Amino acid sequence: MDFDFSPQDKAFRAEVRAFVKDAWQPPADNGPEDEMDVVLRRKDFEKKMVARGYLTMHWPEEYGGRNAGRMQQVIMREEMAAAGAMYLDGQGVNMVGPNLMIHGTEEQRQRFLPDIANGDVVWCQGFSEPNSGSDLASLQCRAVADGDDFVVNGQKVWTSYARYADWMHLLSRTDPEAPKHKGITYFLVDMKTPGISVTPIVNMMNESAGFAETTFEDVRVPRANILGEVDRGWYAAATTLDFERSSIGFTTQSRRTLEQLARHASDTEYRGRPLIEDPVVRDELADLFTAVEVAGLLSYRVTWLQERGVVPNHEASMVKVFGTELRQRISNFGVKLLGLAGQLRNGSAHARMSGAIARDYMWTMAETVYGGTSEIQRNIMATRGLGLPRS
Ligand SMILES: Cc1cc2nc3c(=O)[nH]c(=O)nc-3n(C[C@H](O)[C@H](O)[C@H](O)COP(=O)(O)OP(=O)(O)OC[C@H]3O[C@@H](n4cnc5c(N)ncnc54)[C@H](O)[C@@H]3O)c2cc1C
């Protein structure tokens, strides 16, 4: 079996690597962490991607894309993750846009897609609620028809980037009598609509850019903003989750962090010799580098399936579980390797690797939760992959 990339893919990788190096502004080395700075740098990068036709390159040409194949998408994500680069509107580009192409009306596509493709808008996702996460179909946020509008009342939580978002894609219950998957409608909601309030939630990294609780009090959403059919929103939402689960960035981020740790172990002396000569350190590094290669192959398998028109299911769950748990193993190892400095964030004079390890140690805990927890992914692997009975 030939695992090598084609000459065209290699040329594309070189082109993208040069672009990312030039376009992405990394955070100031060891400067204090500033949430707004992160948001602005991601938006800046997004705009540069638009200018080069990269942001929505996986979209069809008629909607501002260039029909880029799966492998090119993977290469783009790998090169971005290797540099730590990210754009801001992941929800719009990878979820709302593709969902509009499948479930939206032509009028909705003309209205919403250009703004996403041009990086002029930020979308957030209003799915989870205080009592509905893994069992999303149990959601209670209510929308009631009233003339040409629906009136929404309820609460959403963990809404990433709600503070900066212009629009939300929202799941709301429109028929409380129907079986739980059947009474849900998918709305596209202008975040400036009266009655929406956004309360930031500070996470354990002491950051509030990522999270918010969003409440709806008599929020009027026009019928024209329903994606798909009334009461059939669950099926459009399921399409969204399929997009979210086919990510490859975890592998590249793991490799990047591990390479930085290996460099640190080479450059740091402990009891008169470089840390890298310690057999325990070498053993752990070798084990983790091997696991990174495994994660890479699992990711490429998902891409390979997608290239053949197969929607990955338990295969994508395997990547999610393995990739995110590997990220936790690596940051755990990093904290031990860096010693006391492993607990310091960017901004401290004694921080190593710009505080990346302390940050990763906390952040990677979220990675086994969002986009479907490890337990839920294991349930999918058990039932759909291994054919075990549902409990
Ligand atoms: C960083 C981050 C960003 C997020 N961004 C968004 C966002 O933008 N928009 C949004 O809508 N949501 C967002 N979420 C929410 C996320 O989708 C939910 O946290 C996730 O679906 C889990 O739901 P929950 O937190 O309610 O946990 P619960 O579903 O209450 O789960 C609690 C625990 O029980 C386990 N469990 C639950 N059901 C089962 C089962 N059937 N079998 C075995 N174990 C089970 C879970 O694995 C978990 O360990 C985000 C979460 C994080 C961490």
Short mmCIF file of C-alpha atoms and ligand atoms in Angstrom, two decimals:
data_model
loop_
_atom_site.label_atom_id
_atom_site.label_comp_id
_atom_site.label_asym_id
_atom_site.label_seq_id
_atom_site.Cartn_x
_atom_site.Cartn_y
_atom_site.Cartn_z
CA MET A 1 0.00 0.00 0.00
CA ASP A 2 1.33 3.45 -0.93
CA PHE A 3 0.84 5.99 1.86
CA ASP A 4 2.64 8.80 0.06
CA PHE A 5 0.94 11.99 -1.10
CA SER A 6 0.59 12.68 -4.85
CA PRO A 7 2.95 15.28 -6.43
CA GLN A 8 -0.05 17.66 -6.70
CA ASP A 9 -0.82 17.23 -2.99
CA LYS A 10 2.81 17.82 -2.10
CA ALA A 11 2.86 21.00 -4.18
CA PHE A 12 -0.36 22.14 -2.50
CA ARG A 13 1.15 21.47 0.92
CA ALA A 14 4.18 23.62 0.07
CA GLU A 15 1.90 26.43 -1.15
CA VAL A 16 -0.30 26.27 1.95
CA ARG A 17 2.64 26.05 4.35
CA ALA A 18 4.11 29.23 2.87
CA PHE A 19 0.73 30.95 3.08
CA VAL A 20 0.12 30.00 6.73
CA LYS A 21 3.63 31.05 7.73
CA ASP A 22 3.06 34.44 6.17
CA ALA A 23 -0.60 34.99 7.12
CA TRP A 24 -0.92 33.70 10.68
CA GLN A 25 0.23 35.99 13.47
CA PRO A 26 1.15 33.79 16.43
CA PRO A 27 0.65 35.25 19.92
CA ALA A 28 3.44 37.42 21.25
CA ASP A 29 6.01 35.10 22.83
CA ASN A 30 5.52 35.08 26.56
CA GLY A 31 3.29 38.13 26.46
CA PRO A 32 0.14 38.13 28.61
CA GLU A 33 -2.75 36.16 27.12
CA ASP A 34 -5.51 38.38 25.77
CA GLU A 35 -8.81 36.85 24.64
CA MET A 36 -9.77 39.69 22.32
CA ASP A 37 -6.36 39.45 20.70
CA VAL A 38 -7.07 35.79 19.89
CA VAL A 39 -10.42 36.66 18.31
CA LEU A 40 -8.90 39.46 16.21
CA ARG A 41 -5.94 37.35 15.05
CA ARG A 42 -8.30 34.54 13.99
CA LYS A 43 -10.50 37.00 12.08
CA ASP A 44 -7.45 38.52 10.40
CA PHE A 45 -6.29 35.06 9.32
CA GLU A 46 -9.80 34.23 8.08
CA LYS A 47 -9.82 37.32 5.87
CA LYS A 48 -6.45 36.37 4.40
CA MET A 49 -7.80 32.88 3.68
CA VAL A 50 -10.73 34.47 1.86
CA ALA A 51 -8.36 36.55 -0.27
CA ARG A 52 -6.53 33.39 -1.36
CA GLY A 53 -9.70 31.33 -1.88
CA TYR A 54 -8.86 28.90 0.94
CA LEU A 55 -11.61 29.57 3.50
CA THR A 56 -14.42 27.78 1.69
CA MET A 57 -12.32 25.85 -0.81
CA HIS A 58 -14.29 22.67 0.01
CA TRP A 59 -17.57 24.31 -1.05
CA PRO A 60 -18.95 24.02 -4.62
CA GLU A 61 -17.89 26.78 -7.02
CA GLU A 62 -21.42 28.16 -7.32
CA TYR A 63 -21.34 29.12 -3.63
CA GLY A 64 -17.88 30.65 -3.58
CA GLY A 65 -15.80 27.50 -3.17
CA ARG A 66 -13.51 25.60 -5.50
CA ASN A 67 -14.58 21.97 -5.00
CA ALA A 68 -11.34 21.10 -3.20
CA GLY A 69 -10.99 17.38 -2.56
CA ARG A 70 -10.83 15.79 0.88
CA MET A 71 -7.08 15.38 0.76
CA GLN A 72 -6.53 19.08 0.13
CA GLN A 73 -8.82 19.89 3.05
CA VAL A 74 -6.79 17.57 5.25
CA ILE A 75 -3.54 19.17 4.11
CA MET A 76 -4.93 22.63 4.87
CA ARG A 77 -6.03 21.57 8.35
CA GLU A 78 -2.73 19.85 9.04
CA GLU A 79 -0.70 22.88 8.02
CA MET A 80 -2.88 25.20 10.08
CA ALA A 81 -2.72 22.97 13.15
CA ALA A 82 1.06 22.61 12.76
CA ALA A 83 1.37 26.42 13.00
CA GLY A 84 -1.33 26.77 15.68
CA ALA A 85 -3.40 28.81 13.19
CA MET A 86 -7.19 29.03 13.33
CA TYR A 87 -9.92 31.07 11.72
CA LEU A 88 -12.90 32.36 13.65
CA ASP A 89 -16.05 31.21 11.91
CA GLY A 90 -15.69 27.43 12.03
CA GLN A 91 -19.43 27.09 12.65
CA GLY A 92 -20.37 29.03 9.52
CA VAL A 93 -17.77 27.52 7.22
CA ASN A 94 -18.02 23.87 8.25
CA MET A 95 -21.53 23.48 9.60
CA VAL A 96 -24.07 26.17 8.69
CA GLY A 97 -22.79 26.65 5.12
CA PRO A 98 -22.78 22.94 4.17
CA ASN A 99 -26.15 22.47 5.93
CA LEU A 100 -27.65 25.34 3.95
CA MET A 101 -26.45 23.67 0.75
CA ILE A 102 -28.25 20.45 1.71
CA HIS A 103 -31.36 21.64 3.57
CA GLY A 104 -31.70 25.38 2.78
CA THR A 105 -33.88 27.12 0.21
CA GLU A 106 -32.23 28.91 -2.72
CA GLU A 107 -33.24 32.24 -1.15
CA GLN A 108 -31.51 31.25 2.13
CA ARG A 109 -28.38 30.17 0.30
CA GLN A 110 -28.18 33.47 -1.60
CA ARG A 111 -28.76 35.35 1.63
CA PHE A 112 -26.35 33.60 3.98
CA LEU A 113 -23.60 31.84 2.05
CA PRO A 114 -21.81 34.88 0.55
CA ASP A 115 -21.26 36.43 3.98
CA ILE A 116 -19.79 33.18 5.31
CA ALA A 117 -17.59 32.70 2.24
CA ASN A 118 -16.34 36.30 2.54
CA GLY A 119 -15.54 36.00 6.25
CA ASP A 120 -17.98 38.85 6.99
CA VAL A 121 -19.93 37.06 9.68
CA VAL A 122 -19.52 34.86 12.77
CA TRP A 123 -21.94 32.04 13.61
CA CYS A 124 -22.47 30.31 16.92
CA GLN A 125 -24.20 27.05 17.74
CA GLY A 126 -27.24 27.00 20.05
CA PHE A 127 -27.75 23.29 20.58
CA SER A 128 -26.77 22.32 24.17
CA GLU A 129 -28.93 23.21 27.15
CA PRO A 130 -28.36 22.87 30.91
CA ASN A 131 -30.22 19.53 30.87
CA SER A 132 -29.54 18.44 27.29
CA GLY A 133 -26.06 17.69 26.05
CA SER A 134 -25.34 14.12 25.06
CA ASP A 135 -29.06 13.46 24.90
CA LEU A 136 -29.56 16.51 22.71
CA ALA A 137 -32.98 15.45 21.45
CA SER A 138 -34.38 16.03 24.95
CA LEU A 139 -33.92 19.80 24.53
CA GLN A 140 -36.59 22.06 26.00
CA CYS A 141 -36.01 25.51 24.47
CA ARG A 142 -39.46 26.24 23.07
CA ALA A 143 -40.58 27.95 19.85
CA VAL A 144 -44.27 28.70 19.26
CA ALA A 145 -45.75 29.78 15.91
CA ASP A 146 -47.23 33.28 15.85
CA GLY A 147 -48.18 34.64 12.41
CA ASP A 148 -45.11 34.84 10.18
CA ASP A 149 -42.80 34.31 13.15
CA PHE A 150 -41.94 31.79 15.80
CA VAL A 151 -41.48 33.07 19.35
CA VAL A 152 -38.57 31.46 21.18
CA ASN A 153 -38.23 31.11 24.96
CA GLY A 154 -35.58 29.11 26.74
CA GLN A 155 -31.94 28.73 27.56
CA LYS A 156 -28.83 27.48 25.78
CA VAL A 157 -25.46 26.88 27.36
CA TRP A 158 -21.79 26.43 26.37
CA THR A 159 -22.45 28.62 23.33
CA SER A 160 -18.94 29.15 21.97
CA TYR A 161 -18.25 32.64 20.61
CA ALA A 162 -21.82 33.80 21.37
CA ARG A 163 -20.37 37.15 22.47
CA TYR A 164 -18.87 37.79 19.05
CA ALA A 165 -21.43 36.02 16.90
CA ASP A 166 -23.74 37.76 14.43
CA TRP A 167 -25.94 34.69 13.92
CA MET A 168 -26.85 31.52 15.76
CA HIS A 169 -28.01 28.19 14.38
CA LEU A 170 -30.54 27.13 16.98
CA LEU A 171 -32.47 23.98 17.78
CA SER A 172 -35.80 24.59 19.43
CA ARG A 173 -38.79 22.42 20.30
CA THR A 174 -41.84 23.24 18.20
CA ASP A 175 -44.00 20.20 18.99
CA PRO A 176 -43.77 19.04 22.61
CA GLU A 177 -46.31 16.26 21.97
CA ALA A 178 -44.30 14.54 19.22
CA PRO A 179 -41.60 11.90 19.90
CA LYS A 180 -38.52 13.82 21.01
CA HIS A 181 -36.58 13.63 17.73
CA LYS A 182 -39.58 14.74 15.69
CA GLY A 183 -40.73 17.97 17.33
CA ILE A 184 -37.54 20.01 16.84
CA THR A 185 -37.01 22.86 14.37
CA TYR A 186 -33.70 24.31 13.13
CA PHE A 187 -33.67 28.13 13.15
CA LEU A 188 -31.19 30.70 11.88
CA VAL A 189 -31.32 33.53 14.41
CA ASP A 190 -29.97 37.06 14.18
CA MET A 191 -28.11 37.61 17.48
CA LYS A 192 -29.23 41.26 17.51
CA THR A 193 -32.89 40.24 17.86
CA PRO A 194 -34.47 41.78 20.99
CA GLY A 195 -34.86 39.29 23.86
CA ILE A 196 -31.51 37.50 23.43
CA SER A 197 -29.06 37.89 26.28
CA VAL A 198 -25.56 36.46 26.38
CA THR A 199 -23.81 35.87 29.70
CA PRO A 200 -20.14 34.86 29.47
CA ILE A 201 -19.04 31.77 31.40
CA VAL A 202 -15.49 31.89 32.68
CA ASN A 203 -13.80 28.52 32.15
CA MET A 204 -11.09 26.98 34.33
CA MET A 205 -8.41 28.65 32.21
CA ASN A 206 -9.91 31.93 33.42
CA GLU A 207 -11.06 32.76 29.90
CA SER A 208 -14.52 33.84 28.87
CA ALA A 209 -14.15 34.25 25.10
CA GLY A 210 -15.16 30.70 24.40
CA PHE A 211 -18.27 30.19 26.43
CA ALA A 212 -21.60 31.78 27.18
CA GLU A 213 -25.05 31.05 28.41
CA THR A 214 -27.66 32.38 26.01
CA THR A 215 -31.21 33.08 27.08
CA PHE A 216 -34.23 33.76 24.90
CA GLU A 217 -37.19 35.79 26.11
CA ASP A 218 -39.97 36.16 23.54
CA VAL A 219 -37.45 36.24 20.70
CA ARG A 220 -39.22 36.57 17.33
CA VAL A 221 -37.67 34.55 14.52
CA PRO A 222 -39.23 34.80 11.04
CA ARG A 223 -40.45 31.58 9.43
CA ALA A 224 -38.16 32.42 6.51
CA ASN A 225 -35.25 31.61 8.86
CA ILE A 226 -36.17 27.97 9.36
CA LEU A 227 -33.63 25.60 7.89
CA GLY A 228 -35.45 22.62 6.40
CA GLU A 229 -38.97 21.83 7.56
CA VAL A 230 -40.81 22.68 10.78
CA ASP A 231 -40.45 19.81 13.32
CA ARG A 232 -37.79 18.12 11.13
CA GLY A 233 -34.78 20.06 12.41
CA TRP A 234 -33.20 17.04 14.06
CA TYR A 235 -32.28 15.61 10.69
CA ALA A 236 -30.57 18.81 9.55
CA ALA A 237 -28.79 18.91 12.93
CA ALA A 238 -27.58 15.35 12.44
CA THR A 239 -25.93 16.47 9.20
CA THR A 240 -24.14 19.15 11.20
CA LEU A 241 -22.76 16.66 13.66
CA ASP A 242 -21.38 14.50 10.87
CA PHE A 243 -19.33 17.44 9.65
CA GLU A 244 -18.07 18.17 13.14
CA ARG A 245 -16.81 14.62 13.73
CA SER A 246 -14.49 14.35 10.76
CA SER A 247 -11.65 16.49 12.17
CA ILE A 248 -7.96 15.79 11.74
CA GLY A 249 -6.41 18.68 13.69
CA PHE A 250 -5.91 16.69 16.91
CA THR A 251 -3.17 14.56 15.35
CA THR A 252 -1.20 17.49 14.04
CA GLN A 253 -1.52 19.42 17.29
CA SER A 254 -0.30 16.33 19.14
CA ARG A 255 2.72 15.99 16.86
CA ARG A 256 3.52 19.69 17.22
CA THR A 257 3.38 19.60 21.03
CA LEU A 258 5.41 16.40 21.19
CA GLU A 259 8.11 17.81 18.91
CA GLN A 260 8.32 20.87 21.15
CA LEU A 261 8.62 18.63 24.23
CA ALA A 262 11.33 16.53 22.55
CA ARG A 263 13.25 19.74 21.75
CA HIS A 264 12.86 20.88 25.34
CA ALA A 265 14.17 17.52 26.58
CA SER A 266 17.19 17.84 24.28
CA ASP A 267 17.96 21.41 25.34
CA THR A 268 17.45 20.95 29.10
CA GLU A 269 20.04 19.46 31.43
CA TYR A 270 19.05 17.51 34.49
CA ARG A 271 21.71 16.17 36.88
CA GLY A 272 24.48 16.85 34.39
CA ARG A 273 22.96 15.35 31.25
CA PRO A 274 20.22 16.27 28.77
CA LEU A 275 16.77 15.12 29.85
CA ILE A 276 16.39 13.29 26.55
CA GLU A 277 19.04 10.80 27.67
CA ASP A 278 16.86 9.68 30.56
CA PRO A 279 15.46 6.25 29.55
CA VAL A 280 12.07 6.99 31.12
CA VAL A 281 11.72 10.19 29.08
CA ARG A 282 12.88 8.45 25.89
CA ASP A 283 10.49 5.58 26.46
CA GLU A 284 7.52 7.88 27.01
CA LEU A 285 8.40 10.04 24.00
CA ALA A 286 8.72 6.98 21.76
CA ASP A 287 5.39 5.64 22.98
CA LEU A 288 3.61 8.94 22.38
CA PHE A 289 5.21 9.51 18.95
CA THR A 290 4.03 6.02 17.95
CA ALA A 291 0.52 6.86 19.14
CA VAL A 292 0.61 10.07 17.06
CA GLU A 293 1.36 7.99 13.96
CA VAL A 294 -1.58 5.70 14.80
CA ALA A 295 -3.85 8.73 15.22
CA GLY A 296 -2.66 10.03 11.83
CA LEU A 297 -3.49 6.74 10.11
CA LEU A 298 -6.94 6.64 11.73
CA SER A 299 -7.58 10.19 10.48
CA TYR A 300 -6.43 9.36 6.96
CA ARG A 301 -8.75 6.37 6.99
CA VAL A 302 -11.68 8.70 7.63
CA THR A 303 -10.53 10.93 4.76
CA TRP A 304 -10.12 7.90 2.51
CA LEU A 305 -13.69 6.82 3.29
CA GLN A 306 -15.00 10.31 2.60
CA GLU A 307 -13.15 10.42 -0.72
CA ARG A 308 -15.12 7.31 -1.67
CA GLY A 309 -18.41 8.96 -0.77
CA VAL A 310 -18.86 7.03 2.49
CA VAL A 311 -20.05 9.05 5.51
CA PRO A 312 -17.69 7.97 8.30
CA ASN A 313 -19.47 6.95 11.44
CA HIS A 314 -17.79 4.73 14.03
CA GLU A 315 -14.51 5.40 12.16
CA ALA A 316 -14.86 9.12 12.95
CA SER A 317 -15.67 8.25 16.56
CA MET A 318 -12.42 6.28 16.78
CA VAL A 319 -10.43 9.30 15.58
CA LYS A 320 -12.19 11.59 18.04
CA VAL A 321 -11.61 9.33 21.05
CA PHE A 322 -8.06 8.33 20.18
CA GLY A 323 -6.98 11.82 19.07
CA THR A 324 -8.41 13.73 22.03
CA GLU A 325 -7.32 11.23 24.68
CA LEU A 326 -3.85 11.26 23.14
CA ARG A 327 -3.79 15.05 23.49
CA GLN A 328 -4.54 14.60 27.20
CA ARG A 329 -1.77 12.00 27.57
CA ILE A 330 0.71 14.33 25.90
CA SER A 331 -0.14 17.33 28.07
CA ASN A 332 0.01 15.14 31.15
CA PHE A 333 3.50 14.01 30.10
CA GLY A 334 4.41 17.63 29.32
CA VAL A 335 3.46 18.87 32.78
CA LYS A 336 5.68 16.20 34.33
CA LEU A 337 8.56 16.84 31.94
CA LEU A 338 8.58 20.60 32.49
CA GLY A 339 8.39 20.24 36.25
CA LEU A 340 7.14 23.31 38.11
CA ALA A 341 7.40 25.41 34.93
CA GLY A 342 4.78 23.10 33.41
CA GLN A 343 2.14 24.87 35.48
CA LEU A 344 2.96 28.37 34.23
CA ARG A 345 1.01 30.19 31.54
CA ASN A 346 2.17 32.63 28.91
CA GLY A 347 3.04 35.91 30.62
CA SER A 348 5.21 34.38 33.33
CA ALA A 349 8.96 34.96 32.99
CA HIS A 350 9.55 31.32 33.93
CA ALA A 351 7.03 29.76 31.52
CA ARG A 352 8.35 27.25 28.97
CA MET A 353 7.00 26.73 25.46
CA SER A 354 5.04 29.99 25.87
CA GLY A 355 2.91 28.35 28.56
CA ALA A 356 1.41 25.97 25.99
CA ILE A 357 1.56 22.91 28.21
CA ALA A 358 -0.28 24.41 31.18
CA ARG A 359 -2.91 25.69 28.78
CA ASP A 360 -3.19 22.37 26.89
CA TYR A 361 -3.45 20.47 30.16
CA MET A 362 -6.65 22.35 30.97
CA TRP A 363 -8.01 22.82 27.46
CA THR A 364 -7.67 19.18 26.36
CA MET A 365 -10.14 18.21 29.08
CA ALA A 366 -12.77 19.97 26.98
CA GLU A 367 -11.75 18.07 23.84
CA THR A 368 -13.14 14.77 25.15
CA VAL A 369 -16.44 16.55 25.83
CA TYR A 370 -17.35 18.85 22.93
CA GLY A 371 -18.51 17.37 19.65
CA GLY A 372 -19.71 14.28 21.55
CA THR A 373 -18.06 12.93 24.71
CA SER A 374 -15.70 9.95 24.70
CA GLU A 375 -18.40 7.81 26.30
CA ILE A 376 -20.86 8.65 23.53
CA GLN A 377 -18.20 7.94 20.87
CA ARG A 378 -17.50 4.59 22.53
CA ASN A 379 -21.22 3.81 22.45
CA ILE A 380 -21.20 4.49 18.70
CA MET A 381 -18.12 2.30 18.20
CA ALA A 382 -19.75 -0.49 20.23
CA THR A 383 -23.15 -0.45 18.55
CA ARG A 384 -22.44 0.65 14.98
CA GLY A 385 -18.84 -0.52 14.69
CA LEU A 386 -18.90 -3.81 16.60
CA GLY A 387 -22.63 -4.47 16.27
CA LEU A 388 -23.11 -4.88 20.02
CA PRO A 389 -26.68 -4.53 21.31
CA ARG A 390 -27.91 -1.16 22.60
CA SER A 391 -28.43 -1.15 26.34
C1 LIG B 1 -15.21 23.63 24.84
C2 LIG B 1 -16.66 23.32 24.59
C3 LIG B 1 -17.34 24.04 23.64
C4 LIG B 1 -18.69 23.79 23.41
N1 LIG B 1 -19.35 24.56 22.48
C5 LIG B 1 -20.66 24.35 22.29
C6 LIG B 1 -21.37 25.20 21.38
O1 LIG B 1 -20.83 26.12 20.76
N2 LIG B 1 -22.70 25.00 21.24
C7 LIG B 1 -23.36 23.99 21.89
O2 LIG B 1 -24.55 23.83 21.67
N3 LIG B 1 -22.72 23.18 22.78
C8 LIG B 1 -21.39 23.35 23.00
N4 LIG B 1 -20.71 22.57 23.89
C9 LIG B 1 -21.47 21.58 24.69
C10 LIG B 1 -21.18 20.13 24.33
O3 LIG B 1 -21.76 19.78 23.11
C11 LIG B 1 -21.71 19.28 25.50
O4 LIG B 1 -20.92 19.60 26.63
C12 LIG B 1 -21.59 17.81 25.23
O5 LIG B 1 -22.50 17.42 24.22
C13 LIG B 1 -21.89 16.97 26.51
O6 LIG B 1 -23.09 17.35 27.08
P1 LIG B 1 -23.17 17.77 28.63
O7 LIG B 1 -22.08 18.73 28.93
O8 LIG B 1 -24.57 18.20 28.89
O9 LIG B 1 -22.86 16.45 29.42
P2 LIG B 1 -23.88 15.24 29.73
O10 LIG B 1 -24.53 14.83 28.46
O11 LIG B 1 -24.75 15.64 30.86
O12 LIG B 1 -22.88 14.10 30.17
C14 LIG B 1 -22.33 14.01 31.49
C15 LIG B 1 -21.49 12.76 31.55
O13 LIG B 1 -22.32 11.58 31.34
C16 LIG B 1 -21.83 10.81 30.26
N5 LIG B 1 -22.97 10.26 29.50
C17 LIG B 1 -24.05 10.92 29.06
N6 LIG B 1 -24.86 10.09 28.35
C18 LIG B 1 -24.25 8.87 28.34
C19 LIG B 1 -24.57 7.61 27.76
N7 LIG B 1 -25.69 7.44 27.04
N8 LIG B 1 -23.69 6.59 27.93
C20 LIG B 1 -22.55 6.75 28.65
N9 LIG B 1 -22.19 7.93 29.21
C21 LIG B 1 -23.02 8.98 29.07
C22 LIG B 1 -21.05 11.79 29.40
O14 LIG B 1 -20.08 11.11 28.61
C23 LIG B 1 -20.42 12.70 30.46
O15 LIG B 1 -19.26 12.09 30.98
C24 LIG B 1 -19.37 22.78 24.14
C25 LIG B 1 -18.67 22.05 25.12
C26 LIG B 1 -17.35 22.32 25.36
C27 LIG B 1 -16.63 21.52 26.40
#
